Amino acid sequence: MAADGRRAVCLPQRRSSHLLSRARIGVSSVDKDSNENESIIEHIQRYRDELVRAPGTWPAKRELAAAIRELMECLCETDAPEADLLEIAAQVRTSARRFSGQPRMTDPPGVAEGSLAAGMHMFMDRSPVVGLSNPVAPPVTLHPDHEAKVVRGSVTFGNPFEGAPGCAHGGFIAALFDEALGMACVFSSEGPGMTGTITVRYRKPTPIHVPLRIEAGFDRAEGRKVFNYGKLFSGDTLLAEAEGLFITIARERFAELREEQRDRERGRTDPL
């Protein structure tokens, strides 16, 4: 606290670049031939493990995203002087402009492969919920338990996710369920799908800055419709629960969506 009663400026501290010191194994070195007995989740996890150990871009993106999260956390609660805020804003804009002349990632490694799971590790790393390369993500960690057919995860919502005082915004809780229930689709023989409906029941206020755990599971499948469920806890206290309907789609449709995205990207101009 400053002498005039203001809170001190909270600047992100430089993080140790532990990701950059990982084994120098490129993503391209992964064996692209999936084991016939390997589940989709196992396939994605195998690729993501290689992604973590890959040199260069991806670990650096994760490091940058983590630094931006620190800045967002500070910004939401700081009472810094106007001059300091404007100075930091100028620094951030200058940093952002450094990207304006850089090429965009229009075809991430693995996306062009035939497998439905191919490239999904990249999308997951950019997810606004679990993506370590996306500063918008809290991030959430999710791990499937194949024997129990349950997805288990954890998250601690920070200041950027606050709705009511001291509580996580309900929209972010719904997004958390969407991601976890969507992952639980892999326990169905129908495979992954896209969200049809999500129904969330908020039992108690969900606190920020408190470790939370989530569980999601497969209920049943009716044709292309997959029904899943989920629960969010603080300790043993049930905070919210959800039911979701997901519609499975063919891998060809995923490829079509990717082509549509490429077409949009070709016509997009850089805002900076």
PDB file of C-alpha atoms in Angstrom:
ATOM      1  CA  MET A   1       0.000   0.000   0.000  1.00  0.00           C
ATOM      2  CA  ALA A   2       1.405   3.364  -1.019  1.00  0.00           C
ATOM      3  CA  ALA A   3       1.614   6.298   1.377  1.00  0.00           C
ATOM      4  CA  ASP A   4      -1.350   8.032  -0.273  1.00  0.00           C
ATOM      5  CA  GLY A   5      -3.563   5.017   0.348  1.00  0.00           C
ATOM      6  CA  ARG A   6      -3.360   3.636  -3.164  1.00  0.00           C
ATOM      7  CA  ARG A   7      -2.435   0.064  -3.860  1.00  0.00           C
ATOM      8  CA  ALA A   8       1.013  -0.440  -5.288  1.00  0.00           C
ATOM      9  CA  VAL A   9       1.302  -1.240  -8.977  1.00  0.00           C
ATOM     10  CA  CYS A  10       1.316  -4.990  -9.434  1.00  0.00           C
ATOM     11  CA  LEU A  11       3.719  -5.822 -12.229  1.00  0.00           C
ATOM     12  CA  PRO A  12       4.211  -9.394 -13.464  1.00  0.00           C
ATOM     13  CA  GLN A  13       7.414 -10.884 -12.167  1.00  0.00           C
ATOM     14  CA  ARG A  14       9.618 -12.617 -14.661  1.00  0.00           C
ATOM     15  CA  ARG A  15       8.889 -16.319 -14.588  1.00  0.00           C
ATOM     16  CA  SER A  16      11.588 -18.931 -14.738  1.00  0.00           C
ATOM     17  CA  SER A  17      11.496 -20.328 -18.228  1.00  0.00           C
ATOM     18  CA  HIS A  18      11.231 -23.953 -17.152  1.00  0.00           C
ATOM     19  CA  LEU A  19       9.293 -24.845 -20.273  1.00  0.00           C
ATOM     20  CA  LEU A  20      12.103 -23.665 -22.503  1.00  0.00           C
ATOM     21  CA  SER A  21      14.594 -25.996 -20.847  1.00  0.00           C
ATOM     22  CA  ARG A  22      12.598 -29.118 -21.656  1.00  0.00           C
ATOM     23  CA  ALA A  23      14.049 -31.804 -23.891  1.00  0.00           C
ATOM     24  CA  ARG A  24      14.507 -30.482 -27.398  1.00  0.00           C
ATOM     25  CA  ILE A  25      12.122 -32.833 -29.164  1.00  0.00           C
ATOM     26  CA  GLY A  26      10.126 -31.403 -32.046  1.00  0.00           C
ATOM     27  CA  VAL A  27       6.425 -32.080 -32.584  1.00  0.00           C
ATOM     28  CA  SER A  28       7.258 -33.477 -35.997  1.00  0.00           C
ATOM     29  CA  SER A  29       9.215 -36.289 -34.326  1.00  0.00           C
ATOM     30  CA  VAL A  30       6.029 -37.874 -32.961  1.00  0.00           C
ATOM     31  CA  ASP A  31       5.087 -41.190 -34.499  1.00  0.00           C
ATOM     32  CA  LYS A  32       2.104 -40.264 -36.648  1.00  0.00           C
ATOM     33  CA  ASP A  33       0.820 -43.853 -36.881  1.00  0.00           C
ATOM     34  CA  SER A  34      -1.657 -44.293 -34.028  1.00  0.00           C
ATOM     35  CA  ASN A  35      -1.938 -47.635 -32.280  1.00  0.00           C
ATOM     36  CA  GLU A  36      -5.222 -49.286 -33.240  1.00  0.00           C
ATOM     37  CA  ASN A  37      -6.010 -49.816 -29.560  1.00  0.00           C
ATOM     38  CA  GLU A  38      -5.191 -46.227 -28.613  1.00  0.00           C
ATOM     39  CA  SER A  39      -8.210 -44.161 -27.566  1.00  0.00           C
ATOM     40  CA  ILE A  40      -8.762 -40.659 -28.895  1.00  0.00           C
ATOM     41  CA  ILE A  41      -7.832 -39.141 -25.532  1.00  0.00           C
ATOM     42  CA  GLU A  42      -4.672 -41.263 -25.319  1.00  0.00           C
ATOM     43  CA  HIS A  43      -3.802 -40.182 -28.850  1.00  0.00           C
ATOM     44  CA  ILE A  44      -4.291 -36.507 -28.013  1.00  0.00           C
ATOM     45  CA  GLN A  45      -2.343 -36.847 -24.756  1.00  0.00           C
ATOM     46  CA  ARG A  46       0.550 -38.500 -26.566  1.00  0.00           C
ATOM     47  CA  TYR A  47       0.755 -35.551 -28.943  1.00  0.00           C
ATOM     48  CA  ARG A  48       0.386 -33.013 -26.129  1.00  0.00           C
ATOM     49  CA  ASP A  49       3.243 -34.626 -24.213  1.00  0.00           C
ATOM     50  CA  GLU A  50       5.452 -34.111 -27.251  1.00  0.00           C
ATOM     51  CA  LEU A  51       4.151 -30.560 -27.590  1.00  0.00           C
ATOM     52  CA  VAL A  52       5.296 -29.749 -24.040  1.00  0.00           C
ATOM     53  CA  ARG A  53       8.790 -31.012 -24.846  1.00  0.00           C
ATOM     54  CA  ALA A  54       8.959 -29.306 -28.228  1.00  0.00           C
ATOM     55  CA  PRO A  55      11.452 -26.480 -28.711  1.00  0.00           C
ATOM     56  CA  GLY A  56      10.727 -22.921 -29.661  1.00  0.00           C
ATOM     57  CA  THR A  57       7.283 -21.596 -30.388  1.00  0.00           C
ATOM     58  CA  TRP A  58       4.850 -23.578 -28.253  1.00  0.00           C
ATOM     59  CA  PRO A  59       6.707 -23.428 -24.919  1.00  0.00           C
ATOM     60  CA  ALA A  60       7.378 -19.746 -25.581  1.00  0.00           C
ATOM     61  CA  LYS A  61       3.673 -19.134 -26.231  1.00  0.00           C
ATOM     62  CA  ARG A  62       2.802 -20.805 -22.955  1.00  0.00           C
ATOM     63  CA  GLU A  63       5.342 -18.656 -21.132  1.00  0.00           C
ATOM     64  CA  LEU A  64       3.957 -15.479 -22.715  1.00  0.00           C
ATOM     65  CA  ALA A  65       0.368 -16.500 -21.955  1.00  0.00           C
ATOM     66  CA  ALA A  66       1.280 -17.088 -18.297  1.00  0.00           C
ATOM     67  CA  ALA A  67       2.844 -13.622 -18.085  1.00  0.00           C
ATOM     68  CA  ILE A  68      -0.272 -12.034 -19.594  1.00  0.00           C
ATOM     69  CA  ARG A  69      -2.431 -13.849 -17.026  1.00  0.00           C
ATOM     70  CA  GLU A  70      -0.342 -12.267 -14.264  1.00  0.00           C
ATOM     71  CA  LEU A  71      -0.903  -8.841 -15.813  1.00  0.00           C
ATOM     72  CA  MET A  72      -4.669  -9.457 -16.070  1.00  0.00           C
ATOM     73  CA  GLU A  73      -4.802 -10.591 -12.443  1.00  0.00           C
ATOM     74  CA  CYS A  74      -3.045  -7.410 -11.315  1.00  0.00           C
ATOM     75  CA  LEU A  75      -5.091  -5.097 -13.527  1.00  0.00           C
ATOM     76  CA  CYS A  76      -8.415  -6.249 -12.092  1.00  0.00           C
ATOM     77  CA  GLU A  77      -7.562  -5.145  -8.555  1.00  0.00           C
ATOM     78  CA  THR A  78      -4.930  -2.422  -8.856  1.00  0.00           C
ATOM     79  CA  ASP A  79      -5.522   1.168  -7.781  1.00  0.00           C
ATOM     80  CA  ALA A  80      -2.337   2.401  -9.431  1.00  0.00           C
ATOM     81  CA  PRO A  81      -1.950   6.066 -10.453  1.00  0.00           C
ATOM     82  CA  GLU A  82      -3.249   7.071 -13.875  1.00  0.00           C
ATOM     83  CA  ALA A  83       0.238   7.804 -15.201  1.00  0.00           C
ATOM     84  CA  ASP A  84       1.457   4.314 -14.332  1.00  0.00           C
ATOM     85  CA  LEU A  85      -1.572   2.697 -15.953  1.00  0.00           C
ATOM     86  CA  LEU A  86      -1.128   4.685 -19.168  1.00  0.00           C
ATOM     87  CA  GLU A  87       2.579   3.889 -19.251  1.00  0.00           C
ATOM     88  CA  ILE A  88       1.913   0.169 -18.941  1.00  0.00           C
ATOM     89  CA  ALA A  89      -0.845   0.404 -21.580  1.00  0.00           C
ATOM     90  CA  ALA A  90       1.645   1.951 -24.009  1.00  0.00           C
ATOM     91  CA  GLN A  91       4.160  -0.802 -23.266  1.00  0.00           C
ATOM     92  CA  VAL A  92       1.558  -3.496 -23.899  1.00  0.00           C
ATOM     93  CA  ARG A  93       0.497  -1.909 -27.199  1.00  0.00           C
ATOM     94  CA  THR A  94       4.109  -1.688 -28.304  1.00  0.00           C
ATOM     95  CA  SER A  95       4.558  -5.369 -27.520  1.00  0.00           C
ATOM     96  CA  ALA A  96       1.356  -6.258 -29.382  1.00  0.00           C
ATOM     97  CA  ARG A  97       2.496  -4.403 -32.496  1.00  0.00           C
ATOM     98  CA  ARG A  98       5.554  -6.641 -32.666  1.00  0.00           C
ATOM     99  CA  PHE A  99       3.202  -9.405 -33.803  1.00  0.00           C
ATOM    100  CA  SER A 100       1.594  -7.379 -36.594  1.00  0.00           C
ATOM    101  CA  GLY A 101       4.318  -8.218 -39.089  1.00  0.00           C
ATOM    102  CA  GLN A 102       4.610 -11.855 -38.077  1.00  0.00           C
ATOM    103  CA  PRO A 103       3.013 -14.691 -40.084  1.00  0.00           C
ATOM    104  CA  ARG A 104      -0.168 -16.244 -38.721  1.00  0.00           C
ATOM    105  CA  MET A 105      -0.387 -19.920 -37.858  1.00  0.00           C
ATOM    106  CA  THR A 106      -2.873 -20.941 -40.538  1.00  0.00           C
ATOM    107  CA  ASP A 107      -2.118 -24.663 -40.638  1.00  0.00           C
ATOM    108  CA  PRO A 108      -0.850 -25.991 -37.281  1.00  0.00           C
ATOM    109  CA  PRO A 109       1.145 -29.245 -37.378  1.00  0.00           C
ATOM    110  CA  GLY A 110      -1.113 -32.271 -37.339  1.00  0.00           C
ATOM    111  CA  VAL A 111      -4.286 -30.568 -38.568  1.00  0.00           C
ATOM    112  CA  ALA A 112      -3.924 -31.948 -42.076  1.00  0.00           C
ATOM    113  CA  GLU A 113      -3.681 -35.540 -40.846  1.00  0.00           C
ATOM    114  CA  GLY A 114      -6.541 -37.941 -41.400  1.00  0.00           C
ATOM    115  CA  SER A 115      -7.198 -38.862 -37.777  1.00  0.00           C
ATOM    116  CA  LEU A 116     -10.026 -37.066 -35.982  1.00  0.00           C
ATOM    117  CA  ALA A 117      -7.684 -36.547 -33.045  1.00  0.00           C
ATOM    118  CA  ALA A 118      -4.840 -35.221 -35.163  1.00  0.00           C
ATOM    119  CA  GLY A 119      -4.240 -31.577 -34.458  1.00  0.00           C
ATOM    120  CA  MET A 120      -6.691 -31.483 -31.552  1.00  0.00           C
ATOM    121  CA  HIS A 121      -3.798 -31.163 -29.093  1.00  0.00           C
ATOM    122  CA  MET A 122      -3.071 -27.854 -30.808  1.00  0.00           C
ATOM    123  CA  PHE A 123      -6.667 -26.710 -30.493  1.00  0.00           C
ATOM    124  CA  MET A 124      -6.731 -27.750 -26.838  1.00  0.00           C
ATOM    125  CA  ASP A 125      -3.571 -25.763 -26.167  1.00  0.00           C
ATOM    126  CA  ARG A 126      -5.342 -22.698 -27.593  1.00  0.00           C
ATOM    127  CA  SER A 127      -8.641 -23.389 -25.799  1.00  0.00           C
ATOM    128  CA  PRO A 128     -10.099 -20.472 -23.786  1.00  0.00           C
ATOM    129  CA  VAL A 129     -10.736 -22.946 -20.949  1.00  0.00           C
ATOM    130  CA  VAL A 130      -7.778 -25.357 -20.793  1.00  0.00           C
ATOM    131  CA  GLY A 131      -5.312 -23.797 -23.226  1.00  0.00           C
ATOM    132  CA  LEU A 132      -1.907 -23.090 -21.704  1.00  0.00           C
ATOM    133  CA  SER A 133      -1.138 -20.947 -24.750  1.00  0.00           C
ATOM    134  CA  ASN A 134      -4.292 -18.862 -24.289  1.00  0.00           C
ATOM    135  CA  PRO A 135      -4.100 -16.146 -21.600  1.00  0.00           C
ATOM    136  CA  VAL A 136      -7.908 -16.077 -21.410  1.00  0.00           C
ATOM    137  CA  ALA A 137      -7.900 -19.596 -19.925  1.00  0.00           C
ATOM    138  CA  PRO A 138      -7.772 -19.793 -16.069  1.00  0.00           C
ATOM    139  CA  PRO A 139      -6.412 -22.443 -17.069  1.00  0.00           C
ATOM    140  CA  VAL A 140      -8.349 -25.597 -16.151  1.00  0.00           C
ATOM    141  CA  THR A 141      -6.605 -28.981 -15.938  1.00  0.00           C
ATOM    142  CA  LEU A 142      -8.632 -32.004 -17.047  1.00  0.00           C
ATOM    143  CA  HIS A 143      -7.589 -35.657 -16.899  1.00  0.00           C
ATOM    144  CA  PRO A 144      -9.730 -38.581 -18.149  1.00  0.00           C
ATOM    145  CA  ASP A 145      -9.921 -41.722 -16.013  1.00  0.00           C
ATOM    146  CA  HIS A 146     -10.486 -44.489 -18.556  1.00  0.00           C
ATOM    147  CA  GLU A 147     -11.332 -47.175 -16.019  1.00  0.00           C
ATOM    148  CA  ALA A 148     -13.905 -45.078 -14.159  1.00  0.00           C
ATOM    149  CA  LYS A 149     -15.009 -43.329 -17.381  1.00  0.00           C
ATOM    150  CA  VAL A 150     -14.836 -40.003 -15.576  1.00  0.00           C
ATOM    151  CA  VAL A 151     -13.023 -36.770 -16.386  1.00  0.00           C
ATOM    152  CA  ARG A 152     -11.466 -35.172 -13.303  1.00  0.00           C
ATOM    153  CA  GLY A 153     -10.015 -31.710 -13.151  1.00  0.00           C
ATOM    154  CA  SER A 154      -9.098 -28.682 -11.101  1.00  0.00           C
ATOM    155  CA  VAL A 155      -9.165 -24.909 -11.424  1.00  0.00           C
ATOM    156  CA  THR A 156      -8.674 -21.795  -9.339  1.00  0.00           C
ATOM    157  CA  PHE A 157     -10.549 -18.799 -10.719  1.00  0.00           C
ATOM    158  CA  GLY A 158      -8.696 -15.501 -10.315  1.00  0.00           C
ATOM    159  CA  ASN A 159      -9.734 -11.854 -10.387  1.00  0.00           C
ATOM    160  CA  PRO A 160     -10.525 -11.712 -14.128  1.00  0.00           C
ATOM    161  CA  PHE A 161     -13.315 -14.266 -13.603  1.00  0.00           C
ATOM    162  CA  GLU A 162     -15.119 -12.472 -10.777  1.00  0.00           C
ATOM    163  CA  GLY A 163     -18.848 -11.818 -11.065  1.00  0.00           C
ATOM    164  CA  ALA A 164     -20.547 -11.128  -7.741  1.00  0.00           C
ATOM    165  CA  PRO A 165     -18.027  -9.948  -5.111  1.00  0.00           C
ATOM    166  CA  GLY A 166     -15.615 -12.769  -4.349  1.00  0.00           C
ATOM    167  CA  CYS A 167     -17.446 -15.205  -6.624  1.00  0.00           C
ATOM    168  CA  ALA A 168     -16.737 -16.660 -10.052  1.00  0.00           C
ATOM    169  CA  HIS A 169     -19.018 -15.453 -12.839  1.00  0.00           C
ATOM    170  CA  GLY A 170     -21.636 -18.052 -13.757  1.00  0.00           C
ATOM    171  CA  GLY A 171     -20.775 -17.839 -17.442  1.00  0.00           C
ATOM    172  CA  PHE A 172     -17.248 -19.074 -16.798  1.00  0.00           C
ATOM    173  CA  ILE A 173     -18.606 -21.930 -14.704  1.00  0.00           C
ATOM    174  CA  ALA A 174     -20.821 -22.916 -17.646  1.00  0.00           C
ATOM    175  CA  ALA A 175     -17.788 -22.790 -19.958  1.00  0.00           C
ATOM    176  CA  LEU A 176     -15.899 -25.031 -17.528  1.00  0.00           C
ATOM    177  CA  PHE A 177     -18.708 -27.596 -17.660  1.00  0.00           C
ATOM    178  CA  ASP A 178     -18.882 -27.325 -21.447  1.00  0.00           C
ATOM    179  CA  GLU A 179     -15.214 -28.261 -21.745  1.00  0.00           C
ATOM    180  CA  ALA A 180     -15.289 -31.087 -19.191  1.00  0.00           C
ATOM    181  CA  LEU A 181     -18.547 -32.634 -20.410  1.00  0.00           C
ATOM    182  CA  GLY A 182     -17.332 -32.340 -23.974  1.00  0.00           C
ATOM    183  CA  MET A 183     -14.198 -34.293 -23.095  1.00  0.00           C
ATOM    184  CA  ALA A 184     -16.357 -36.984 -21.483  1.00  0.00           C
ATOM    185  CA  CYS A 185     -17.832 -37.697 -24.930  1.00  0.00           C
ATOM    186  CA  VAL A 186     -14.779 -39.846 -25.656  1.00  0.00           C
ATOM    187  CA  PHE A 187     -16.158 -42.461 -23.267  1.00  0.00           C
ATOM    188  CA  SER A 188     -19.033 -42.956 -25.699  1.00  0.00           C
ATOM    189  CA  SER A 189     -18.651 -45.272 -28.662  1.00  0.00           C
ATOM    190  CA  GLU A 190     -19.938 -42.385 -30.758  1.00  0.00           C
ATOM    191  CA  GLY A 191     -16.790 -40.331 -30.133  1.00  0.00           C
ATOM    192  CA  PRO A 192     -16.359 -36.540 -29.853  1.00  0.00           C
ATOM    193  CA  GLY A 193     -19.200 -34.145 -30.559  1.00  0.00           C
ATOM    194  CA  MET A 194     -20.237 -30.519 -30.500  1.00  0.00           C
ATOM    195  CA  THR A 195     -22.370 -28.913 -27.803  1.00  0.00           C
ATOM    196  CA  GLY A 196     -26.132 -29.045 -28.272  1.00  0.00           C
ATOM    197  CA  THR A 197     -27.314 -27.828 -24.876  1.00  0.00           C
ATOM    198  CA  ILE A 198     -25.808 -27.290 -21.424  1.00  0.00           C
ATOM    199  CA  THR A 199     -28.024 -27.002 -18.342  1.00  0.00           C
ATOM    200  CA  VAL A 200     -26.289 -25.694 -15.211  1.00  0.00           C
ATOM    201  CA  ARG A 201     -27.729 -25.638 -11.698  1.00  0.00           C
ATOM    202  CA  TYR A 202     -25.854 -23.265  -9.407  1.00  0.00           C
ATOM    203  CA  ARG A 203     -26.149 -24.681  -5.884  1.00  0.00           C
ATOM    204  CA  LYS A 204     -23.853 -22.302  -3.990  1.00  0.00           C
ATOM    205  CA  PRO A 205     -21.685 -19.281  -4.812  1.00  0.00           C
ATOM    206  CA  THR A 206     -18.385 -20.372  -6.360  1.00  0.00           C
ATOM    207  CA  PRO A 207     -15.455 -18.540  -4.706  1.00  0.00           C
ATOM    208  CA  ILE A 208     -12.466 -17.113  -6.540  1.00  0.00           C
ATOM    209  CA  HIS A 209      -8.901 -17.768  -5.314  1.00  0.00           C
ATOM    210  CA  VAL A 210     -10.011 -21.158  -3.953  1.00  0.00           C
ATOM    211  CA  PRO A 211      -8.949 -24.511  -5.479  1.00  0.00           C
ATOM    212  CA  LEU A 212     -11.940 -26.246  -7.055  1.00  0.00           C
ATOM    213  CA  ARG A 213     -12.391 -29.701  -8.506  1.00  0.00           C
ATOM    214  CA  ILE A 214     -14.655 -30.861 -11.287  1.00  0.00           C
ATOM    215  CA  GLU A 215     -15.929 -34.271 -12.326  1.00  0.00           C
ATOM    216  CA  ALA A 216     -17.662 -35.107 -15.594  1.00  0.00           C
ATOM    217  CA  GLY A 217     -18.937 -38.400 -16.918  1.00  0.00           C
ATOM    218  CA  PHE A 218     -20.751 -40.162 -19.734  1.00  0.00           C
ATOM    219  CA  ASP A 219     -24.425 -40.956 -19.137  1.00  0.00           C
ATOM    220  CA  ARG A 220     -25.833 -42.471 -22.320  1.00  0.00           C
ATOM    221  CA  ALA A 221     -25.954 -42.228 -26.105  1.00  0.00           C
ATOM    222  CA  GLU A 222     -28.991 -42.165 -28.364  1.00  0.00           C
ATOM    223  CA  GLY A 223     -27.801 -42.331 -31.927  1.00  0.00           C
ATOM    224  CA  ARG A 224     -25.644 -39.263 -32.553  1.00  0.00           C
ATOM    225  CA  LYS A 225     -26.794 -37.690 -29.276  1.00  0.00           C
ATOM    226  CA  VAL A 226     -24.475 -38.097 -26.287  1.00  0.00           C
ATOM    227  CA  PHE A 227     -25.683 -37.181 -22.789  1.00  0.00           C
ATOM    228  CA  ASN A 228     -23.115 -36.292 -20.113  1.00  0.00           C
ATOM    229  CA  TYR A 229     -23.120 -34.882 -16.580  1.00  0.00           C
ATOM    230  CA  GLY A 230     -20.782 -32.918 -14.349  1.00  0.00           C
ATOM    231  CA  LYS A 231     -20.284 -31.569 -10.825  1.00  0.00           C
ATOM    232  CA  LEU A 232     -18.142 -28.775  -9.369  1.00  0.00           C
ATOM    233  CA  PHE A 233     -16.866 -28.922  -5.788  1.00  0.00           C
ATOM    234  CA  SER A 234     -14.964 -26.868  -3.242  1.00  0.00           C
ATOM    235  CA  GLY A 235     -13.674 -29.537  -0.913  1.00  0.00           C
ATOM    236  CA  ASP A 236     -16.715 -31.754  -0.376  1.00  0.00           C
ATOM    237  CA  THR A 237     -19.201 -28.922  -0.945  1.00  0.00           C
ATOM    238  CA  LEU A 238     -21.216 -29.168  -4.163  1.00  0.00           C
ATOM    239  CA  LEU A 239     -21.215 -25.766  -5.863  1.00  0.00           C
ATOM    240  CA  ALA A 240     -22.825 -26.504  -9.221  1.00  0.00           C
ATOM    241  CA  GLU A 241     -23.874 -29.386 -11.435  1.00  0.00           C
ATOM    242  CA  ALA A 242     -24.635 -29.700 -15.107  1.00  0.00           C
ATOM    243  CA  GLU A 243     -26.148 -31.891 -17.789  1.00  0.00           C
ATOM    244  CA  GLY A 244     -25.101 -31.669 -21.403  1.00  0.00           C
ATOM    245  CA  LEU A 245     -26.263 -32.886 -24.788  1.00  0.00           C
ATOM    246  CA  PHE A 246     -23.593 -33.252 -27.467  1.00  0.00           C
ATOM    247  CA  ILE A 247     -24.061 -34.114 -31.129  1.00  0.00           C
ATOM    248  CA  THR A 248     -21.371 -36.266 -32.693  1.00  0.00           C
ATOM    249  CA  ILE A 249     -20.134 -35.220 -36.108  1.00  0.00           C
ATOM    250  CA  ALA A 250     -18.052 -36.997 -38.707  1.00  0.00           C
ATOM    251  CA  ARG A 251     -14.353 -36.275 -39.069  1.00  0.00           C
ATOM    252  CA  GLU A 252     -15.119 -34.934 -42.539  1.00  0.00           C
ATOM    253  CA  ARG A 253     -17.180 -32.172 -40.943  1.00  0.00           C
ATOM    254  CA  PHE A 254     -14.234 -31.221 -38.732  1.00  0.00           C
ATOM    255  CA  ALA A 255     -12.143 -30.924 -41.888  1.00  0.00           C
ATOM    256  CA  GLU A 256     -14.819 -28.712 -43.459  1.00  0.00           C
ATOM    257  CA  LEU A 257     -14.826 -26.440 -40.419  1.00  0.00           C
ATOM    258  CA  ARG A 258     -11.064 -26.117 -40.696  1.00  0.00           C
ATOM    259  CA  GLU A 259     -11.309 -25.164 -44.377  1.00  0.00           C
ATOM    260  CA  GLU A 260     -13.972 -22.579 -43.561  1.00  0.00           C
ATOM    261  CA  GLN A 261     -11.645 -21.106 -40.946  1.00  0.00           C
ATOM    262  CA  ARG A 262      -8.788 -20.935 -43.455  1.00  0.00           C
ATOM    263  CA  ASP A 263     -11.038 -19.060 -45.890  1.00  0.00           C
ATOM    264  CA  ARG A 264     -11.962 -16.515 -43.221  1.00  0.00           C
ATOM    265  CA  GLU A 265      -8.330 -16.051 -42.198  1.00  0.00           C
ATOM    266  CA  ARG A 266      -7.261 -15.332 -45.774  1.00  0.00           C
ATOM    267  CA  GLY A 267      -9.577 -12.338 -45.903  1.00  0.00           C
ATOM    268  CA  ARG A 268      -8.839 -11.007 -42.425  1.00  0.00           C
ATOM    269  CA  THR A 269      -6.626  -7.992 -41.898  1.00  0.00           C
ATOM    270  CA  ASP A 270      -4.478  -7.466 -38.825  1.00  0.00           C
ATOM    271  CA  PRO A 271      -6.149  -4.897 -36.498  1.00  0.00           C
ATOM    272  CA  LEU A 272      -2.750  -3.645 -35.377  1.00  0.00           C
TER     273      LEU A 272
END
